[in-house]
Short mmCIF file of C-alpha atoms in Angstrom, two decimals:
data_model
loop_
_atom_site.label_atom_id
_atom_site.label_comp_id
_atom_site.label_asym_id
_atom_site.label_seq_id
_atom_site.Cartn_x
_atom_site.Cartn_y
_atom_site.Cartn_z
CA UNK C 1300 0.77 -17.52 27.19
CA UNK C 1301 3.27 -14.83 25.75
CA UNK C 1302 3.27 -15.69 21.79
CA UNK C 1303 7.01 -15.62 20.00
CA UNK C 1304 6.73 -13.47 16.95
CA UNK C 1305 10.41 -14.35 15.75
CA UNK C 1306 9.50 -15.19 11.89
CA UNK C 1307 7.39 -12.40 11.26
CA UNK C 1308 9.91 -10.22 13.03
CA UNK C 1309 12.92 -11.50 10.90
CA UNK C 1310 10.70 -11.24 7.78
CA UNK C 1311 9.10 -7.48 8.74
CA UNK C 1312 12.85 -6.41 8.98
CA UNK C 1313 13.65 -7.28 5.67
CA UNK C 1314 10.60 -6.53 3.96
CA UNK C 1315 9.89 -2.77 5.23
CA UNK C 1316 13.13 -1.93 3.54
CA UNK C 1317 12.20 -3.45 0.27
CA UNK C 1318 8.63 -2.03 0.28
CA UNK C 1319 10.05 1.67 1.04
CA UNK C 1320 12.70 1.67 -1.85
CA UNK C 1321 9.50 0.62 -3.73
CA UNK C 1322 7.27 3.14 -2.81
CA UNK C 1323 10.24 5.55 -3.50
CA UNK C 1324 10.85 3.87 -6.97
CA UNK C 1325 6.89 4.79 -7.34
CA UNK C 1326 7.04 8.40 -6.04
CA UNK C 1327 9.79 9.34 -8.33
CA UNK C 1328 8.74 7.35 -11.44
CA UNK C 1329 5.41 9.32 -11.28
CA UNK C 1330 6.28 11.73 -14.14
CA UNK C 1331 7.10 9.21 -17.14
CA UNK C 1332 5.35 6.17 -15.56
CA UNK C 1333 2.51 5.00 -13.59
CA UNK C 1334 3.08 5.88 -10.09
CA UNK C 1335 3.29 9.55 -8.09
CA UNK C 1336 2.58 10.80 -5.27
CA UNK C 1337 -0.79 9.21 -3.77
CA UNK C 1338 0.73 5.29 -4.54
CA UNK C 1339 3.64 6.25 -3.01
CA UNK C 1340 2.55 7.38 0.22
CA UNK C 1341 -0.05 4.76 0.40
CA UNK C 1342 3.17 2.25 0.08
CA UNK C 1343 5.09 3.42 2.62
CA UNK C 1344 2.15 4.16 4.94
CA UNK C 1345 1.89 0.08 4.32
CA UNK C 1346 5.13 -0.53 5.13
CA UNK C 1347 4.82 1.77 8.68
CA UNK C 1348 1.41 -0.59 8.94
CA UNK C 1349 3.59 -3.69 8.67
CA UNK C 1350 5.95 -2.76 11.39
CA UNK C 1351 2.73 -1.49 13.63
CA UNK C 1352 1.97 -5.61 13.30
CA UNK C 1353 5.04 -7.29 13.77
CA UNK C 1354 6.01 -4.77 16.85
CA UNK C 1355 3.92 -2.60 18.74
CA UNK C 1356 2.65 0.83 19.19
CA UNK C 1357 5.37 1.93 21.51
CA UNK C 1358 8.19 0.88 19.97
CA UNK C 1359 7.38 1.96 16.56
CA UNK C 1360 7.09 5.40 18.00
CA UNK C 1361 10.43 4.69 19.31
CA UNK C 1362 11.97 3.83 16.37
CA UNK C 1363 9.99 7.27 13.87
CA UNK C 1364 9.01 9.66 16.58
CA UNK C 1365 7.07 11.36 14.17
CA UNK C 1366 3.40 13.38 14.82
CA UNK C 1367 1.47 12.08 12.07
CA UNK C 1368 -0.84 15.47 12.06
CA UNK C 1369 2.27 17.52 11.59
CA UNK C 1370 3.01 15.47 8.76
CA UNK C 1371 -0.25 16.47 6.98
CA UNK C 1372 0.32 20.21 8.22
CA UNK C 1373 3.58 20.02 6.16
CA UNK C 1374 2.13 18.49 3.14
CA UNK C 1375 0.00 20.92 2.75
CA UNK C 1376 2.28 23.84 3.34
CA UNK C 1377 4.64 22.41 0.64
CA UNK C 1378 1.33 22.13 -2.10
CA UNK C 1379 0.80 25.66 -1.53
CA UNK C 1380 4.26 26.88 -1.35
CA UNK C 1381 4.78 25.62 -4.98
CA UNK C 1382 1.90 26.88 -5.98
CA UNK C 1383 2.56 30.75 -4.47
CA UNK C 1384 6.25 30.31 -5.94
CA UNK C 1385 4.57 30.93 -9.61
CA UNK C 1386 3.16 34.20 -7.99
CA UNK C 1387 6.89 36.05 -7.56
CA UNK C 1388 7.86 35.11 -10.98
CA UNK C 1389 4.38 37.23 -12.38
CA UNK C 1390 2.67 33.87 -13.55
CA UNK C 1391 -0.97 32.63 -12.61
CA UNK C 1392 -0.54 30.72 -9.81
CA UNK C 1393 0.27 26.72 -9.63
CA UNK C 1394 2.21 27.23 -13.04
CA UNK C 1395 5.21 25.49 -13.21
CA UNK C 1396 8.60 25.33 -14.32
CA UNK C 1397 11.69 22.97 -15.01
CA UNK C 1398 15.24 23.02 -16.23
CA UNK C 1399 18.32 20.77 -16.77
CA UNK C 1400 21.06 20.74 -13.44
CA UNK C 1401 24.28 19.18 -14.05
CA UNK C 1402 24.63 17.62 -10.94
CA UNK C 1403 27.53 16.16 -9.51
CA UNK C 1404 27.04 12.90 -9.25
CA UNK C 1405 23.58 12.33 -11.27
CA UNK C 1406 24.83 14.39 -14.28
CA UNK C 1407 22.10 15.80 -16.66
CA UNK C 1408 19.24 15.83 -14.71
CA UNK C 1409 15.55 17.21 -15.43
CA UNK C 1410 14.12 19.18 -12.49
CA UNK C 1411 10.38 19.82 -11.94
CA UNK C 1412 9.03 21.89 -9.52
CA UNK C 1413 5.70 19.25 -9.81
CA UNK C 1414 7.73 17.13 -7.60
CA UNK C 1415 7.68 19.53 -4.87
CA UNK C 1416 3.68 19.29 -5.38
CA UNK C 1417 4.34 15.56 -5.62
CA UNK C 1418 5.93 15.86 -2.47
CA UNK C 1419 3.05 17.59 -0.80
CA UNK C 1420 0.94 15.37 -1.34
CA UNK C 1421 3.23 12.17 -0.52
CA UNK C 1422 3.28 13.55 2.61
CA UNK C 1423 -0.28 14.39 3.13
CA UNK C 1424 -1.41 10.81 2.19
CA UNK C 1425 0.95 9.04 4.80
CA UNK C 1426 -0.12 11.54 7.39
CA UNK C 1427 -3.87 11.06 6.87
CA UNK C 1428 -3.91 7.35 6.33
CA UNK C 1429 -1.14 6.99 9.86
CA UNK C 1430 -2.99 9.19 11.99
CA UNK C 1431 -6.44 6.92 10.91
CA UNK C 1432 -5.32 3.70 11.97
CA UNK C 1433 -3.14 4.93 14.85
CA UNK C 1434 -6.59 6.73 15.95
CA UNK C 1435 -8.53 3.73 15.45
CA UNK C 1436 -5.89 1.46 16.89
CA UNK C 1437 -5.36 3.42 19.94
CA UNK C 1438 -6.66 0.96 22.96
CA UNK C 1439 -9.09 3.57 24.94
CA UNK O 1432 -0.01 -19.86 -31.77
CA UNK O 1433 1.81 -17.71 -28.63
CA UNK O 1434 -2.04 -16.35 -27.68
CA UNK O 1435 -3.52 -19.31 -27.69
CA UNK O 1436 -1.46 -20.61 -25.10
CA UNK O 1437 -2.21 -17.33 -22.87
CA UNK O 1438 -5.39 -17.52 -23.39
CA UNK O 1439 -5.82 -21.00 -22.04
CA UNK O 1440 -3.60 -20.19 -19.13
CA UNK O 1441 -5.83 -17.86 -18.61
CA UNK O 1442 -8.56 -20.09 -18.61
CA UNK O 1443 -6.60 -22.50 -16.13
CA UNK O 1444 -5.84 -19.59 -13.78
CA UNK O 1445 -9.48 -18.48 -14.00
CA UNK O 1446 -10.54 -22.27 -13.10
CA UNK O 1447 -8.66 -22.27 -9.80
CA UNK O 1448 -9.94 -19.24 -9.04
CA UNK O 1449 -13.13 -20.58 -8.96
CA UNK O 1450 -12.26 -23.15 -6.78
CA UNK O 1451 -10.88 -20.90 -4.19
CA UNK O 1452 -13.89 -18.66 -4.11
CA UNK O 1453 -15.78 -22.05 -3.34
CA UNK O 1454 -13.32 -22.99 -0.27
CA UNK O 1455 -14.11 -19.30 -0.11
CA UNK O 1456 -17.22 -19.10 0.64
CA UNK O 1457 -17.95 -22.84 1.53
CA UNK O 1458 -14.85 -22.90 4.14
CA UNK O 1459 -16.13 -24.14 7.75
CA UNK O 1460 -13.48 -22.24 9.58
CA UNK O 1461 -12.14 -18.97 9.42
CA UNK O 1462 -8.44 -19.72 8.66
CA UNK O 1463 -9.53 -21.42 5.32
CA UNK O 1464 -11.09 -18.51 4.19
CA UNK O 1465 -7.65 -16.65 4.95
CA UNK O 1466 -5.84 -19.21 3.17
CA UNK O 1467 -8.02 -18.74 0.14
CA UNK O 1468 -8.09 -15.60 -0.33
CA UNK O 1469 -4.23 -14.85 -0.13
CA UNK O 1470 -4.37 -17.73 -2.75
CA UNK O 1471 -6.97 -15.37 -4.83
CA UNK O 1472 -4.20 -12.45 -3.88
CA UNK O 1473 -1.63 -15.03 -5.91
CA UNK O 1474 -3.74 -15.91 -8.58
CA UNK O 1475 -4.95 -12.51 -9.31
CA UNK O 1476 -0.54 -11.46 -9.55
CA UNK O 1477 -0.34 -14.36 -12.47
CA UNK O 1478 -3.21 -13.00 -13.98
CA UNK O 1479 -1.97 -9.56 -14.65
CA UNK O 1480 1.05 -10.77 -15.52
CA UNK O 1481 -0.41 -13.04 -18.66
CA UNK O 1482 -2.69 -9.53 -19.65
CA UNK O 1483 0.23 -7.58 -19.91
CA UNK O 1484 1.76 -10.54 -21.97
CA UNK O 1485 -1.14 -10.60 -24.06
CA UNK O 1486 -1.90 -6.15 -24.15
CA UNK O 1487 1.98 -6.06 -25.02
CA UNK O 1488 2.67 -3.30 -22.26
CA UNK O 1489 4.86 -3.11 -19.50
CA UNK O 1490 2.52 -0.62 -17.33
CA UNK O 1491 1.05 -3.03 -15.26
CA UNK O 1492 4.32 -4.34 -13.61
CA UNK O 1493 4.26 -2.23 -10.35
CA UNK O 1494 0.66 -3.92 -10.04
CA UNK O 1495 2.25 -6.99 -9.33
CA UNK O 1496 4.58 -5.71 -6.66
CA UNK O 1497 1.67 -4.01 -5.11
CA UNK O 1498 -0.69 -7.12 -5.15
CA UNK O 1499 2.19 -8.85 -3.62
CA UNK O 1500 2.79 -6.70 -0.84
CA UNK O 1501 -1.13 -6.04 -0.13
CA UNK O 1502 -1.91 -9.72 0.23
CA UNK O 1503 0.72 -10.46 2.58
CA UNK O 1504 0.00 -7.19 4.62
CA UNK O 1505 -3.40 -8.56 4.50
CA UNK O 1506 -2.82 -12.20 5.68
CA UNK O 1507 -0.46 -10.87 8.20
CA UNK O 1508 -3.29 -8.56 9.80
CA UNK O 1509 -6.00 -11.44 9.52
CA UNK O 1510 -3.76 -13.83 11.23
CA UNK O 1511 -2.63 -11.56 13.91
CA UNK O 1512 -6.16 -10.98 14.44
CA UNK O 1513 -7.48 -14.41 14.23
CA UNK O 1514 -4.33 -15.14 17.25
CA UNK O 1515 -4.56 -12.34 19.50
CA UNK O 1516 -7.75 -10.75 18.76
CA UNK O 1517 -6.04 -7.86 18.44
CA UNK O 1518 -4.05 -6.15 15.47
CA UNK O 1519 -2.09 -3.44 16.65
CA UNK O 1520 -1.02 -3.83 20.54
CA UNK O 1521 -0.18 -0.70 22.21
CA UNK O 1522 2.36 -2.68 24.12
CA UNK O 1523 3.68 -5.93 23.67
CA UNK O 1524 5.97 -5.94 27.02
CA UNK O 1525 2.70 -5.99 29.21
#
């Protein structure tokens, strides 16, 4: 018997886009309130999870045709980069640095170059935790 | 006055707890047990709501969000399992 998944469909389509703005809310609060990168991730890896439920494998790859292990690859890269950026400016490495853009449309805005770490490891964290439970989900 | 009342809200919210971890653990079938603990997922929200109240802080709001979505990710993934015996289908057209 072929089961109809309607509600949680309907609800998953509504709710994914709630629980990334959330987990975005969390990556960027991380500085001046609980939060950062590792929640953040682990939220929207959760929301990716919830749409891995509601549809299937296939179509989910459909919809982000992303490699998961490229993901991490990237993290990584972007962790390090900040950290060798400290390096041309003849300071130890990993230090880092901020300053005040006026921006068009945000106005006065502090920027950190710990966000680009932050970054890193968002990225990281949803690649790891995706390619475990596609691995473990995988059929064969 | 004000703390009292939290307190024995509190209290309350700790009592019902205790009766779900009974249906919890005394529950004959498996959907029971899935039932009460999403209704532990609940109960646990309210209380971290009422020890922020009573701590004065406002640091433990994203908890609740997160508890939130957790449970219901959880209870999703039990239910799909407990239906289909599987949680994540390669390919639902098959």
């Amino acid at each position: 018997m072929k089961t109809n998944d309607i509600i949680l469909q309907t609800v998953t389509k509504i709710t994914v886009f709630v629980i990334i703005l959330f987990s975005i809310h969390l990556f960027f609060a991380g500085h001046y309130y609980p939060g950062g990168g590792f929640v953040g991730g682990l939220m929207t890896s959760g929301a990716i999870v919830l749409l891995l439920l509601a549809f299937d494998m296939k179509t989910v790859a459909n919809v982000l045709p992303i490699d998961y292990k490229h993901l991490i690859g990237l993290g990584l890269l972007f962790a390090v980069g900040t950290g060798l950026g400290g390096l041309l400016f003849d300071v130890p490495f990993l230090t880092h640095a901020f300053t005040s853009v006026n921006l068009p449309l945000l106005g006065e805005t502090s920027l950190h170059t710990a966000v680009l770490f932050d970054t890193g490891v968002f990225l990281v964290v949803i690649g790891v935790t995706m390619t475990i439970i596609q691995t473990i989900g995988e059929d064969e | 006055m004000f703390n009292v009342v939290m307190q024995l809200s509190l209290l309350f919210i700790s009592l019902s707890m205790l009766g779900l971890i009974y249906r919890l653990i005394k529950g004959p079938s498996v959907p029971d047990r899935v039932v009460a603990l999403d209704a532990i997922g609940i109960n646990l929200v309210a209380i971290i709501a009422i020890v922020s109240i009573i701590l004065r802080t406002s640091a433990f709001l994203e908890v609740i969000l997160l508890i939130g979505i957790l449970a219901f990710i959880g209870t999703v993934a039990f239910s799909k399992y407990l239906e289909k015996g599987v949680i994540i289908e390669s390919d639902r057209d098959l």
